[in-house]
Amino acid sequence: MVYSEFCQKLKEDSLDRELDMYNYGLSCGLLCCINLNGVRVAFEGHKFTKAEVASFVSKIVSGYCKGAKA
């Protein structure tokens, strides 16, 4: 999943947003590149709580770690 798809996923209703976040992190890990500032900016303007954002970022990092090891 590329960054533009990640941003689009945030705009859409999702039954499993955490899986979407994990998959984005996994994609970044496979490329060995993640733009954390871009992730922060992507969450701005959305109505997620701080706890939700923290959980989503955790999933992104988990996916990144898994992808980087592959």
JSON list of C-alpha atoms in Angstrom, two decimals:
[
{"chain": "A", "resi": 1, "resn": "MET", "atom": "CA", "xyz": [0.00, 0.00, 0.00]},
{"chain": "A", "resi": 2, "resn": "VAL", "atom": "CA", "xyz": [1.41, 3.38, -0.95]},
{"chain": "A", "resi": 3, "resn": "TYR", "atom": "CA", "xyz": [0.98, 6.60, 1.04]},
{"chain": "A", "resi": 4, "resn": "SER", "atom": "CA", "xyz": [-1.93, 7.87, -1.07]},
{"chain": "A", "resi": 5, "resn": "GLU", "atom": "CA", "xyz": [-3.82, 4.62, -0.45]},
{"chain": "A", "resi": 6, "resn": "PHE", "atom": "CA", "xyz": [-3.08, 4.93, 3.26]},
{"chain": "A", "resi": 7, "resn": "CYS", "atom": "CA", "xyz": [-4.55, 8.44, 3.29]},
{"chain": "A", "resi": 8, "resn": "GLN", "atom": "CA", "xyz": [-7.62, 7.21, 1.40]},
{"chain": "A", "resi": 9, "resn": "LYS", "atom": "CA", "xyz": [-8.12, 4.37, 3.92]},
{"chain": "A", "resi": 10, "resn": "LEU", "atom": "CA", "xyz": [-8.25, 6.96, 6.70]},
{"chain": "A", "resi": 11, "resn": "LYS", "atom": "CA", "xyz": [-11.09, 8.76, 4.90]},
{"chain": "A", "resi": 12, "resn": "GLU", "atom": "CA", "xyz": [-13.17, 5.62, 4.41]},
{"chain": "A", "resi": 13, "resn": "ASP", "atom": "CA", "xyz": [-15.15, 3.71, 6.98]},
{"chain": "A", "resi": 14, "resn": "SER", "atom": "CA", "xyz": [-13.37, 0.47, 7.77]},
{"chain": "A", "resi": 15, "resn": "LEU", "atom": "CA", "xyz": [-14.36, -2.59, 9.73]},
{"chain": "A", "resi": 16, "resn": "ASP", "atom": "CA", "xyz": [-10.72, -3.39, 10.42]},
{"chain": "A", "resi": 17, "resn": "ARG", "atom": "CA", "xyz": [-8.75, -0.16, 10.38]},
{"chain": "A", "resi": 18, "resn": "GLU", "atom": "CA", "xyz": [-6.01, -1.71, 12.52]},
{"chain": "A", "resi": 19, "resn": "LEU", "atom": "CA", "xyz": [-5.38, -4.29, 9.78]},
{"chain": "A", "resi": 20, "resn": "ASP", "atom": "CA", "xyz": [-5.21, -1.45, 7.23]},
{"chain": "A", "resi": 21, "resn": "MET", "atom": "CA", "xyz": [-2.63, 0.31, 9.41]},
{"chain": "A", "resi": 22, "resn": "TYR", "atom": "CA", "xyz": [-0.63, -2.91, 9.84]},
{"chain": "A", "resi": 23, "resn": "ASN", "atom": "CA", "xyz": [-0.65, -3.51, 6.08]},
{"chain": "A", "resi": 24, "resn": "TYR", "atom": "CA", "xyz": [0.59, 0.03, 5.43]},
{"chain": "A", "resi": 25, "resn": "GLY", "atom": "CA", "xyz": [3.43, -0.51, 7.90]},
{"chain": "A", "resi": 26, "resn": "LEU", "atom": "CA", "xyz": [4.23, -3.86, 6.30]},
{"chain": "A", "resi": 27, "resn": "SER", "atom": "CA", "xyz": [4.47, -2.19, 2.89]},
{"chain": "A", "resi": 28, "resn": "CYS", "atom": "CA", "xyz": [6.79, 0.46, 4.31]},
{"chain": "A", "resi": 29, "resn": "GLY", "atom": "CA", "xyz": [8.92, -2.21, 5.95]},
{"chain": "A", "resi": 30, "resn": "LEU", "atom": "CA", "xyz": [9.34, -4.09, 2.71]},
{"chain": "A", "resi": 31, "resn": "LEU", "atom": "CA", "xyz": [10.61, -0.85, 1.16]},
{"chain": "A", "resi": 32, "resn": "CYS", "atom": "CA", "xyz": [12.73, -0.10, 4.27]},
{"chain": "A", "resi": 33, "resn": "CYS", "atom": "CA", "xyz": [11.30, 3.40, 4.31]},
{"chain": "A", "resi": 34, "resn": "ILE", "atom": "CA", "xyz": [8.64, 5.07, 6.44]},
{"chain": "A", "resi": 35, "resn": "ASN", "atom": "CA", "xyz": [7.72, 8.74, 6.57]},
{"chain": "A", "resi": 36, "resn": "LEU", "atom": "CA", "xyz": [6.55, 9.29, 10.14]},
{"chain": "A", "resi": 37, "resn": "ASN", "atom": "CA", "xyz": [5.92, 12.98, 9.50]},
{"chain": "A", "resi": 38, "resn": "GLY", "atom": "CA", "xyz": [3.65, 11.97, 6.62]},
{"chain": "A", "resi": 39, "resn": "VAL", "atom": "CA", "xyz": [1.81, 9.58, 8.93]},
{"chain": "A", "resi": 40, "resn": "ARG", "atom": "CA", "xyz": [1.34, 12.37, 11.49]},
{"chain": "A", "resi": 41, "resn": "VAL", "atom": "CA", "xyz": [0.03, 14.74, 8.82]},
{"chain": "A", "resi": 42, "resn": "ALA", "atom": "CA", "xyz": [-2.33, 12.06, 7.47]},
{"chain": "A", "resi": 43, "resn": "PHE", "atom": "CA", "xyz": [-4.08, 11.81, 10.84]},
{"chain": "A", "resi": 44, "resn": "GLU", "atom": "CA", "xyz": [-4.61, 15.58, 11.11]},
{"chain": "A", "resi": 45, "resn": "GLY", "atom": "CA", "xyz": [-8.15, 16.63, 10.33]},
{"chain": "A", "resi": 46, "resn": "HIS", "atom": "CA", "xyz": [-9.65, 13.23, 11.09]},
{"chain": "A", "resi": 47, "resn": "LYS", "atom": "CA", "xyz": [-11.83, 12.67, 14.11]},
{"chain": "A", "resi": 48, "resn": "PHE", "atom": "CA", "xyz": [-9.72, 10.03, 15.81]},
{"chain": "A", "resi": 49, "resn": "THR", "atom": "CA", "xyz": [-8.98, 10.19, 19.51]},
{"chain": "A", "resi": 50, "resn": "LYS", "atom": "CA", "xyz": [-5.38, 10.36, 20.71]},
{"chain": "A", "resi": 51, "resn": "ALA", "atom": "CA", "xyz": [-5.72, 6.78, 21.96]},
{"chain": "A", "resi": 52, "resn": "GLU", "atom": "CA", "xyz": [-6.92, 5.61, 18.53]},
{"chain": "A", "resi": 53, "resn": "VAL", "atom": "CA", "xyz": [-4.07, 7.38, 16.76]},
{"chain": "A", "resi": 54, "resn": "ALA", "atom": "CA", "xyz": [-1.56, 5.87, 19.21]},
{"chain": "A", "resi": 55, "resn": "SER", "atom": "CA", "xyz": [-3.02, 2.42, 18.54]},
{"chain": "A", "resi": 56, "resn": "PHE", "atom": "CA", "xyz": [-2.92, 2.92, 14.77]},
{"chain": "A", "resi": 57, "resn": "VAL", "atom": "CA", "xyz": [0.67, 4.16, 14.85]},
{"chain": "A", "resi": 58, "resn": "SER", "atom": "CA", "xyz": [1.59, 1.14, 16.96]},
{"chain": "A", "resi": 59, "resn": "LYS", "atom": "CA", "xyz": [0.08, -1.13, 14.30]},
{"chain": "A", "resi": 60, "resn": "ILE", "atom": "CA", "xyz": [1.99, 0.73, 11.57]},
{"chain": "A", "resi": 61, "resn": "VAL", "atom": "CA", "xyz": [5.26, 0.27, 13.46]},
{"chain": "A", "resi": 62, "resn": "SER", "atom": "CA", "xyz": [4.50, -3.43, 14.09]},
{"chain": "A", "resi": 63, "resn": "GLY", "atom": "CA", "xyz": [3.87, -3.93, 10.39]},
{"chain": "A", "resi": 64, "resn": "TYR", "atom": "CA", "xyz": [7.02, -2.02, 9.51]},
{"chain": "A", "resi": 65, "resn": "CYS", "atom": "CA", "xyz": [9.12, -4.19, 11.81]},
{"chain": "A", "resi": 66, "resn": "LYS", "atom": "CA", "xyz": [7.68, -7.36, 10.30]},
{"chain": "A", "resi": 67, "resn": "GLY", "atom": "CA", "xyz": [8.18, -6.09, 6.74]},
{"chain": "A", "resi": 68, "resn": "ALA", "atom": "CA", "xyz": [11.74, -4.96, 7.39]},
{"chain": "A", "resi": 69, "resn": "LYS", "atom": "CA", "xyz": [12.65, -8.46, 8.59]},
{"chain": "A", "resi": 70, "resn": "ALA", "atom": "CA", "xyz": [11.26, -10.14, 5.46]}
]
